[in-house]
Amino acid sequence: MEYKYKKAMVIDDNQIDLYIAEMVMGTTGFAEKVVCVSSAKEALAYLKPLYENPEELPDLIFLDINMPEMSGFDFLNEYQHLPENIRKKCIIMMLTTSLDEDDRTQAERNQFVRKFLNKPLDRDKLASIPLLYSTDPG
Amino acid sequence: MHDAYLAQVKHKSDRLMNYFLVSFFVTGLLLALFYDTWLVAIGVGTLSLIAYYSTRLLLPHSNAYQYMVSAVFGIFMAQFIYQMHGLFEMHFIAFIGSAILVTFQNWKLQIPLAAVVIVHHASFGYLQYIGYDKIYFTQLDYMTLQTFIIHGILATVVFFICGLWAFQLKKLNEHQIEQNFEMGRFQEEQLQKKALLKSNDELKKSNKELDSFVYSVSHDLRAPLSSMLGVVGLCEMAPLDPFMLKNVTLLKSSIKKLDGFIMDILDYSRNSRMEVDRQEIHFTDLLTDISGNLKFMGADDQRTVDIRSTIRNGVAFYSDKSRIGIILNNLISNSIRYQNPQVADPYVEVVVEVSESAADIRVRDNGIGIDKENQVKVFNMFYRVSSKSIGSGLGLYIVKEAVEKLHGAIELRSEPGKGCEFSIHLPNL
Amino acid sequence: MKKAITIVWLLVIFSSMAYIFWYTDWKYSLPTPVPNQYHPVGTGTYVDLGGKLPVPGDKPVFLHFFNPDCPCSRFNIPYFKSLAKKYGNKISFAIVVLNNKAYTAREVQSKFDVDFPVSFDSTIAAACGVYSTPQAVLLDATRHLYYRGNYNKSRYCTDTRSNYAQMAIDSLFGNIYRPVFAGLALKAYGCQLPVCTQK
């Protein structure tokens, strides 16, 4: 099977939403491997050691905004302190049910967020994501 | 305020008068020592005091007694002159009296005093002049007319100046009071303004809190719904028998309905409480966003409705972006929902014409339309035309509320089977 | 109504005041009652001072009859002073005090701020025909009575046109033998002797 991306990461505190994302991405051939983490903390813990092993970094990161303890935006604040090779490799998509205009503008203004999507994730929405190349191929 | 001050002046002056009058009486007694003029000292002095105090007692509400004081000063002067048998210096009592009267801040009080002095001098001067010597009041050397006139002028000058000062004092104090009053009022206004601003701030704060409450609630309600839709989507991706497929479809439509309802409530809340946020409206961008959002809308068995738009804007248009977004979103989603299955190409057309004063928006579709009876009622809260209606019943109500908030007007023209045309007129803010 | 009462009442008061003034002045205008045993002394009579007053013999004598308890006398003090000053070198002035109380000459002199001889002998008054104070008696150089009368036309008057004593002096030096004075000059007013009952 031809996968669009090698690895995708989903950061969401909702177990069902993680399950949905994993299933959809798997069955539509979106990504070969899907890493699910239920908090931004876990995500950072996963990413940080991988700067030595950039091959294992996810191509895309789907980030939920509304999470307890550390929100999606908090994650982005921490993200900018990560080593450059990580930041260059991962493309971040914001995923949320929020209808708040401010959330949307804030997300779109952030330099790391490439797109803003509304939950739930489904086949059509994934299809609408063009094949994005990271800024640092390879 | 002014009356209280006048009462104060009166009270103070009256007290002073008591002291002065007693002093004058005592002076009379002291003067009697010189030439044994006891009868005059006690008699006239007492009578003067009686005159004053009885006027005060009999007519407490008028200021006649103040004029009486003035006259009494004149009489005391005459009394002292008489007691000293013409000692000219006693005339100064008149000037003392004149000065004392300034405390009443009423220039008119100088008049009785001046009158007593003038009449007294004039009449006896005249008697002296004509040589009438039966009365020995005049104990001075013959007073020439010239002397008399000079004395008269000087005395008048003193009375005039005292009267002037009394008048000025009154005016000054009145001015002072008025200023104080103004100042007091100004301060009160300031306090009121402050209180108003404070309550305004508090209102804004509670408004904001309510807003965030509504957002939080709606968000927490919508999160599980989106999960449910996601799971339903997963089910749909798997091969299903028709029974299961039907069930899943029904489930999906219910969930969407609920979600739509929650979003309507959010729109309603935002519209009713938020202030109009004046921005420049770019209709093209707005419609693109809306189209993007609504692409995934609609029941699956429905065809995609073509969203067309014609925008003619010569001038910049200013209004509230989110509300216009809501208006267009609700109307267009209605057109999508209530499309006519009989028609080959369902569409909804948005025509916008912008002028200096207003924007005229027309949303026209070829959907199932609304019959005359219902055309009025559709704008009511929670009104749904039939049980088949998919919406919450809030959509058009919110549209109308938003239009009214922007000081605009909305009109509906429709024919069942042909479609609907909504005409909206929004002033350029 | 109250106003009417007040006005009437005030009129009563003012009338009373006017009456008091008038009454007092009327009293002042009354002449002194002539005492019972009065022995009139006409002008020109020789008055024998007989050593009762140490006055030099060549100048006219001006006798000022004075009673410290008499208000009219007291009123007269400044006027007498000015007279004395004016004619002090031409006339011999002397003061006769007619009073029962004990005064010293010094005291009297200090009242007038003068150093004229002072006598307390009331027989001089009888000798001159004086029965009230203040009175002026002018004796010419030969001790004949030239003028006996009031200083002015009424008790408290200072009218220069009726300064009788002054006029008498002027007449004397004008060598008018027998001056004629109107009744006002001669009809004595002032305090009775020795104790003033009618002030």
Short mmCIF file of C-alpha atoms in Angstrom, two decimals, chain B residues 33-37 39-40 43-44 47-48 50-51 54-55 58-59 68 75 82 85 136-137 139 141, chain C residues 2-3 6 9-10 13-14 16-17 20-21 23-25 28-29 69 71 74-75 156 158-160 199:
data_model
loop_
_atom_site.label_atom_id
_atom_site.label_comp_id
_atom_site.label_asym_id
_atom_site.label_seq_id
_atom_site.Cartn_x
_atom_site.Cartn_y
_atom_site.Cartn_z
CA LEU B 33 -22.12 111.84 83.83
CA PHE B 34 -20.82 114.93 82.13
CA TYR B 35 -23.83 117.16 82.34
CA ASP B 36 -26.30 115.13 84.36
CA THR B 37 -28.41 114.32 81.36
CA LEU B 39 -33.44 111.64 81.87
CA VAL B 40 -32.41 111.75 78.23
CA GLY B 43 -35.41 107.70 78.65
CA VAL B 44 -34.44 107.99 75.03
CA LEU B 47 -37.15 103.86 74.22
CA SER B 48 -34.76 103.20 71.32
CA ILE B 50 -37.77 99.08 73.07
CA ALA B 51 -38.47 100.30 69.56
CA SER B 54 -40.54 95.28 69.85
CA THR B 55 -40.26 95.55 66.07
CA LEU B 58 -43.92 91.87 66.45
CA LEU B 59 -42.67 91.28 62.93
CA MET B 68 -35.22 99.99 62.83
CA ILE B 75 -31.44 108.46 67.22
CA TYR B 82 -27.81 116.42 72.84
CA HIS B 85 -24.80 119.76 74.30
CA TYR B 136 -32.84 125.22 71.86
CA PHE B 137 -31.79 122.07 70.13
CA GLN B 139 -26.38 124.51 70.31
CA ASP B 141 -22.69 128.19 66.02
CA LYS C 2 -49.59 93.16 63.03
CA LYS C 3 -48.04 95.78 60.86
CA THR C 6 -46.28 97.91 65.07
CA TRP C 9 -46.58 101.38 68.74
CA LEU C 10 -43.50 102.88 67.08
CA ILE C 13 -42.34 105.47 71.14
CA PHE C 14 -41.05 108.19 68.87
CA SER C 16 -42.26 109.79 73.76
CA MET C 17 -38.69 110.37 72.65
CA ILE C 20 -38.33 113.74 76.43
CA PHE C 21 -36.09 115.93 74.31
CA TYR C 23 -39.20 118.50 78.03
CA THR C 24 -35.53 118.50 78.92
CA ASP C 25 -34.88 121.46 76.75
CA TYR C 28 -33.11 124.10 80.50
CA SER C 29 -34.79 127.19 79.26
CA ASP C 69 -21.62 119.92 90.87
CA PRO C 71 -23.55 120.61 84.92
CA ARG C 74 -19.00 122.19 84.02
CA PHE C 75 -20.11 122.82 80.47
CA TYR C 156 -25.79 125.01 76.93
CA THR C 158 -22.42 128.36 72.45
CA ASP C 159 -23.88 130.84 70.06
CA THR C 160 -21.24 133.53 69.57
CA LYS C 199 -30.56 120.90 86.85
#
